[in-house]
CSV table of C-alpha atoms in Angstrom, one decimal:
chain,number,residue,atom,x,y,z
A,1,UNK,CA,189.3,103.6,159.1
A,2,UNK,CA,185.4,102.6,159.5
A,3,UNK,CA,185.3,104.8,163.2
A,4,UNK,CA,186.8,107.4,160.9
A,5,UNK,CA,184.6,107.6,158.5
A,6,UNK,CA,181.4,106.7,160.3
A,7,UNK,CA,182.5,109.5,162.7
A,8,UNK,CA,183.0,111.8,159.4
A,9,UNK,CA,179.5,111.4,158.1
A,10,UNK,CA,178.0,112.1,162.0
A,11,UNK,CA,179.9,115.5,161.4
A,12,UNK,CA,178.0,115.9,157.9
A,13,UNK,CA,175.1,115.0,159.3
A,14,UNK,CA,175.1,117.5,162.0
A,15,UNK,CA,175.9,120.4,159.8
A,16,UNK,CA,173.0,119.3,157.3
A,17,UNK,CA,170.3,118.7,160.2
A,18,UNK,CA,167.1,121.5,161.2
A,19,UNK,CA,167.9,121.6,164.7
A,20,UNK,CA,165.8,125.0,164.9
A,21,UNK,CA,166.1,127.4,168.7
A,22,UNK,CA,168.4,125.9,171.3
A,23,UNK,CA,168.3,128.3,174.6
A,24,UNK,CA,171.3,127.3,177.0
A,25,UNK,CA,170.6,128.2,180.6
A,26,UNK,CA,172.8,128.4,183.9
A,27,UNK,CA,174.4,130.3,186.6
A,28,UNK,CA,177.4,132.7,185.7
A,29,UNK,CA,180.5,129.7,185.8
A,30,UNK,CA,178.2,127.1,184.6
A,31,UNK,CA,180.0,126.6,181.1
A,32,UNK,CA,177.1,128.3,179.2
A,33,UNK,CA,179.5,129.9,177.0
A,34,UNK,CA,182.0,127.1,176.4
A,35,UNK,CA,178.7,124.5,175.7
A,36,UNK,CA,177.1,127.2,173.2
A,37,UNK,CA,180.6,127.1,171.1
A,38,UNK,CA,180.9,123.5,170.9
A,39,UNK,CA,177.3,123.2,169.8
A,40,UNK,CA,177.1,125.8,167.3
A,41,UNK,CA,180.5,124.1,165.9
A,42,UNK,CA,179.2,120.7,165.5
A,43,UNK,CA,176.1,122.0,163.9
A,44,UNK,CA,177.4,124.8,162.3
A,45,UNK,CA,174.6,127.1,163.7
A,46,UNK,CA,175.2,130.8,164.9
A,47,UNK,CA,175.5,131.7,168.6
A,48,UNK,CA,173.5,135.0,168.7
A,49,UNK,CA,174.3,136.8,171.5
A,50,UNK,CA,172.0,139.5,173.0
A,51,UNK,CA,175.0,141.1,174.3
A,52,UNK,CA,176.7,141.2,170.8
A,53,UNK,CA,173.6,142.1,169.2
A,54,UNK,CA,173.4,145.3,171.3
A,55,UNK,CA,177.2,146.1,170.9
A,56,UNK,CA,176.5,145.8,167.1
A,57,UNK,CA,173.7,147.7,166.5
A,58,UNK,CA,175.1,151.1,168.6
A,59,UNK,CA,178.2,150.5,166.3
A,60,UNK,CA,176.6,150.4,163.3
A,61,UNK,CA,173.9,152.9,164.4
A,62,UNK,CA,171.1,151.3,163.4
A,63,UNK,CA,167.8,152.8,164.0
A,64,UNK,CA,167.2,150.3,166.8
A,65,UNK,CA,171.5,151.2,168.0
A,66,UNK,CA,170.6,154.8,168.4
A,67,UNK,CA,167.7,153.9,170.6
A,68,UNK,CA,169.7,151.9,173.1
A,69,UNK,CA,172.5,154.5,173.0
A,70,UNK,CA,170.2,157.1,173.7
A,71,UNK,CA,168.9,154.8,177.0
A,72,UNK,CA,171.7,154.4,178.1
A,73,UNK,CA,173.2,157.6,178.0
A,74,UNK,CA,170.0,159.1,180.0
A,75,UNK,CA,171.0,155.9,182.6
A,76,UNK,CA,167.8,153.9,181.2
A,77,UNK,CA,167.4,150.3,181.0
A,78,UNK,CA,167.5,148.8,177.5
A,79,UNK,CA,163.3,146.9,177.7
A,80,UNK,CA,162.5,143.9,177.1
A,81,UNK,CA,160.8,145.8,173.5
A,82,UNK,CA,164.0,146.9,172.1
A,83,UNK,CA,165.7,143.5,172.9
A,84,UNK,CA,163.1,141.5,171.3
A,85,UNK,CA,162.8,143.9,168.4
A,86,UNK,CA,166.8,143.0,167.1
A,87,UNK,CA,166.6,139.2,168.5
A,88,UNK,CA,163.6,139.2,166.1
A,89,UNK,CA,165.8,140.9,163.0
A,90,UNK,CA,168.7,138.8,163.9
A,91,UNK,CA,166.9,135.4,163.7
A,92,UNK,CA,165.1,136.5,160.1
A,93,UNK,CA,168.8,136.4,158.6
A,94,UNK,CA,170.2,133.1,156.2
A,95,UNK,CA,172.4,131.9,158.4
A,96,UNK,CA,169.5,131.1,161.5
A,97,UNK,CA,167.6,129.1,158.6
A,98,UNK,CA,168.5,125.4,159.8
A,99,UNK,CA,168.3,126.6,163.9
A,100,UNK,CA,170.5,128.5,166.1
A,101,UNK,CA,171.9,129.0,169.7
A,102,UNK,CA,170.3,131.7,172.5
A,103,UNK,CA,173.1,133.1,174.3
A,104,UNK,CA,172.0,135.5,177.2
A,105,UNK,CA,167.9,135.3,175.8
A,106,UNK,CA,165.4,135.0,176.5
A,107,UNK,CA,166.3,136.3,180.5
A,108,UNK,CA,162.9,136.5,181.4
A,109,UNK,CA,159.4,135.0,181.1
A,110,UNK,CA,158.0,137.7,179.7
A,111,UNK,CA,160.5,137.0,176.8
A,112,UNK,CA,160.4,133.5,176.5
A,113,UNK,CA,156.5,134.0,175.7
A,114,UNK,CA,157.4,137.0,173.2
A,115,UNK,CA,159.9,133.8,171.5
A,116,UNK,CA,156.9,131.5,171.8
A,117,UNK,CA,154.9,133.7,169.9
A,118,UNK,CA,157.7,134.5,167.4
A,119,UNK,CA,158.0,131.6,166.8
A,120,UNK,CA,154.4,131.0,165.8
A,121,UNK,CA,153.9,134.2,163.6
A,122,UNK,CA,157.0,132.6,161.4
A,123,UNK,CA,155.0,129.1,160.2
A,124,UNK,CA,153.9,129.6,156.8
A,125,UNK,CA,150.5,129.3,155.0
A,126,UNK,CA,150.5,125.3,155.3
A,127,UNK,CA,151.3,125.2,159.2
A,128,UNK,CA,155.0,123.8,159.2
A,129,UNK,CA,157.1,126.3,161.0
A,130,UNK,CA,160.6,127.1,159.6
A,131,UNK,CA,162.0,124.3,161.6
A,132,UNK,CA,159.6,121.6,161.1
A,133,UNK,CA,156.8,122.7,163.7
A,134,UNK,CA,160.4,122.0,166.5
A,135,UNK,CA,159.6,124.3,169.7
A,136,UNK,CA,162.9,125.3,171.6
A,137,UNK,CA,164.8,123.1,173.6
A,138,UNK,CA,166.1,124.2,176.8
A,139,UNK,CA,169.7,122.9,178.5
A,140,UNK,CA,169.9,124.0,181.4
A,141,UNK,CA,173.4,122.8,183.1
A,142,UNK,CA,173.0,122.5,186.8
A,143,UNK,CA,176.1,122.9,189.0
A,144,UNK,CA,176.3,123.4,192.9
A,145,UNK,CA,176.4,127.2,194.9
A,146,UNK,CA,180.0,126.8,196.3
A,147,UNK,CA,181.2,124.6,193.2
A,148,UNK,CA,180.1,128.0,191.3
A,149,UNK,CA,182.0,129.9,193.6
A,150,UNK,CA,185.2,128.2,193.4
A,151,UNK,CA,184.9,128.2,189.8
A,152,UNK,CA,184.8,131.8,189.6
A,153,UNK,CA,186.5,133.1,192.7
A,154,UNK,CA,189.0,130.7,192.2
A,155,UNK,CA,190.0,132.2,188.5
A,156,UNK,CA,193.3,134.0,187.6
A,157,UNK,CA,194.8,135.4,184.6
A,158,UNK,CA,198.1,136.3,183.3
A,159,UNK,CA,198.4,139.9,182.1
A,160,UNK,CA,201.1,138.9,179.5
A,161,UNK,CA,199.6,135.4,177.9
A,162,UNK,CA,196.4,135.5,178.6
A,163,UNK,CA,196.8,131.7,180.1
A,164,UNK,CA,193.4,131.1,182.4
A,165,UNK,CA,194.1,128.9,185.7
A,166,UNK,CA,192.2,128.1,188.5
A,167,UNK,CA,194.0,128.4,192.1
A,168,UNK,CA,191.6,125.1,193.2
A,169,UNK,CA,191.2,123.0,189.8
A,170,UNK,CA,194.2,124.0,188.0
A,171,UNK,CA,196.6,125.7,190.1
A,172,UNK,CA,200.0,126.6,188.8
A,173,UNK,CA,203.8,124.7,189.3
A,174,UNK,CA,204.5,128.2,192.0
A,175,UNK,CA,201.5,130.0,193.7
A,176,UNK,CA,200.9,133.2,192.1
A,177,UNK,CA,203.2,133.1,188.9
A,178,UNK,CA,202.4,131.5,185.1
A,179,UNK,CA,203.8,128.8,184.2
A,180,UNK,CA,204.5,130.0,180.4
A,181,UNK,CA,206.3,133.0,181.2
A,182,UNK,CA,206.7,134.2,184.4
A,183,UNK,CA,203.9,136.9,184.9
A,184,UNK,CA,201.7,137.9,187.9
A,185,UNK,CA,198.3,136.5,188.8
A,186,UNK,CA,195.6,139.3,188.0
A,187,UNK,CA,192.3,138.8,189.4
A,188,UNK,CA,189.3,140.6,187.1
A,189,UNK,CA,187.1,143.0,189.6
A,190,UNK,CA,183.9,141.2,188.6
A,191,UNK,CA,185.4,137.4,190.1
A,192,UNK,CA,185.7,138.5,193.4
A,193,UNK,CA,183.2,136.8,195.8
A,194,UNK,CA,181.2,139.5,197.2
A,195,UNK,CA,180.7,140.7,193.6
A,196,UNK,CA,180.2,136.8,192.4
A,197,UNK,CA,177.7,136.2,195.2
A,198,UNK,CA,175.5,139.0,194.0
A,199,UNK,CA,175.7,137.8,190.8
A,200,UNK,CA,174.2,134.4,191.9
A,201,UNK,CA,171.4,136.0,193.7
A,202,UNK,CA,170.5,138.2,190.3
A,203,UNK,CA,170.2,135.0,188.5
A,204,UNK,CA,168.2,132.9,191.0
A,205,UNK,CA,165.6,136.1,191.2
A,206,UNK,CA,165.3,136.5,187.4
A,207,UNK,CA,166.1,133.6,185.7
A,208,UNK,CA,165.0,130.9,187.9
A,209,UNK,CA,161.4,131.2,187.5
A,210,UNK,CA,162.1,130.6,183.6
A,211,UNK,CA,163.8,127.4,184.6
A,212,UNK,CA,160.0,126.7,186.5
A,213,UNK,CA,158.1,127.9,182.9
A,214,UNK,CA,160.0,125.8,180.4
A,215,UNK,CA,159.7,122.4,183.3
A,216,UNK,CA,156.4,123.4,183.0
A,217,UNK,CA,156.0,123.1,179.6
A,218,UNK,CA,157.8,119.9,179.3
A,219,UNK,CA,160.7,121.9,177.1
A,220,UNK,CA,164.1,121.6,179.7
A,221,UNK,CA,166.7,118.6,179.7
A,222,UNK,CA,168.8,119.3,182.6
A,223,UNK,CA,172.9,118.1,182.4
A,224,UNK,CA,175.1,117.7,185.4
A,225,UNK,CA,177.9,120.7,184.4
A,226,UNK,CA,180.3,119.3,186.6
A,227,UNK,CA,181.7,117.2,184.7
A,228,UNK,CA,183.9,116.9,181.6
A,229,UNK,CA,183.7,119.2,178.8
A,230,UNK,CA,183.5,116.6,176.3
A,231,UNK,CA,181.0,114.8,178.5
A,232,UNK,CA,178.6,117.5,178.9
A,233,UNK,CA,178.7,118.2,175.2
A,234,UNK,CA,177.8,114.9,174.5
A,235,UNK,CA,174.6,114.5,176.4
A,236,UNK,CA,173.9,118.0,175.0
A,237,UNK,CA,174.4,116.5,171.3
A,238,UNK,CA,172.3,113.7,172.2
A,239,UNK,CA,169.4,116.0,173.6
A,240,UNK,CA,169.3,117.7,170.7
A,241,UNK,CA,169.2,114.9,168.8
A,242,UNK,CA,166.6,112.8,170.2
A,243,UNK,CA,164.4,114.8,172.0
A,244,UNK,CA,160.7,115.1,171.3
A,245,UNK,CA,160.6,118.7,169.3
A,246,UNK,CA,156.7,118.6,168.2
């Protein structure tokens, strides 16, 4: 009854605490995604999602929606402007007040410094920034090239179910067929491995040198992602928790 409770408060305590801008990095099939839910759960911060963010604003066509639409209809590239322009109007909302998670920003240097300086233009008159004067904190989860591969090559997907398995980790009773009801493996275009390879190579060339600027500036705790769920999520909790934010 006293691990109950004492585990009940930790809960509280998470959901009441200024934990500020947490940026998850990693490789596509690192668990980015998986490790941004759990956090944002315990702490009951927003995930905000560059990806989402752009999806949202051509839907509601929003001054800054129309522009992306409008780039990529003409086969532009959505800059680094535009992005930083609705990250910055999705961070001033109520619900980023105590902190929030980074999913898929910043991607480059160039945005990390536009964060930095974001960052900076928000502490009031007195100096304290909106989180207590806390800079970012980076998790990066490390796992090795052909783990990556087999984690993503390895994926299949009934059509029917949805049920996710993994012909190396978590294979099913027969090759091929779910074990729920029957269905046929499907395997999505973007796992195969040539496709997975060249996604490896675009994040090494573009996001590994903001792995290098935030070492560099004392800001990344880096977590073995090969290995439990739970585990991982832990040492992420505890990061959060007890690392040096000033």
């Amino acid at each position: 009854m006293k691990a109950q409770t004492s585990s009940s408060a930790l809960s509280v305590a998470r959901t009441e605490r200024v934990v500020g801008t947490i940026i998850v990095l990693g490789p596509p099939g690192a668990g980015k995604g998986t490790q941004a839910k759990l956090i944002s759960a315990a702490y009951g911060i927003p995930q905000v999602s560059t990806g989402d963010l752009l999806r949202d604003n051509v839907a509601r066509g929003t001054e800054l929606g129309l522009k992306v639409k409008a780039l990529l209809g003409s086969g532009g590239l959505v800059d680094d402007d535009l992005v930083c322009d609705m990250v910055s109007e999705r961070l001033g909302r109520p619900d980023c007040d105590r902190g929030y998670i980074l999913d898929g920003f910043p991607r480059t240097v160039v945005q990390a410094e536009w964060l930095n300086r974001y960052l900076k233009s928000r502490q009031s008159g007195n100096g304290t920034a909106p989180f207590g004067g806390m800079t970012p904190i980076v998790i990066r989860l490390v796992v090795e090239y052909n783990r990556l591969l087999q984690r993503i090559t390895g994926r299949r997907s009934c059509p029917t179910c949805g049920r996710i398995y993994n012909v190396y980790f978590q294979p099913p009773k027969v090759e091929g067929i779910c074990d729920v009801d029957g269905g046929r493996f499907v395997v999505r275009p973007d796992d195969t491995e040539e496709v997975v390879v060249e996604r490896l190579k675009a994040y090494e060339k573009l996001t590994l040198p903001l792995v290098d600027y935030y070492h560099t500036k004392g800001r990344l705790v880096e977590i073995n992602g090969d290995q439990p769920v739970e585990l991982i999520a832990a040492q992420a909790f505890n990061a959060i928790e007890n690392v040096n934010r000033l």
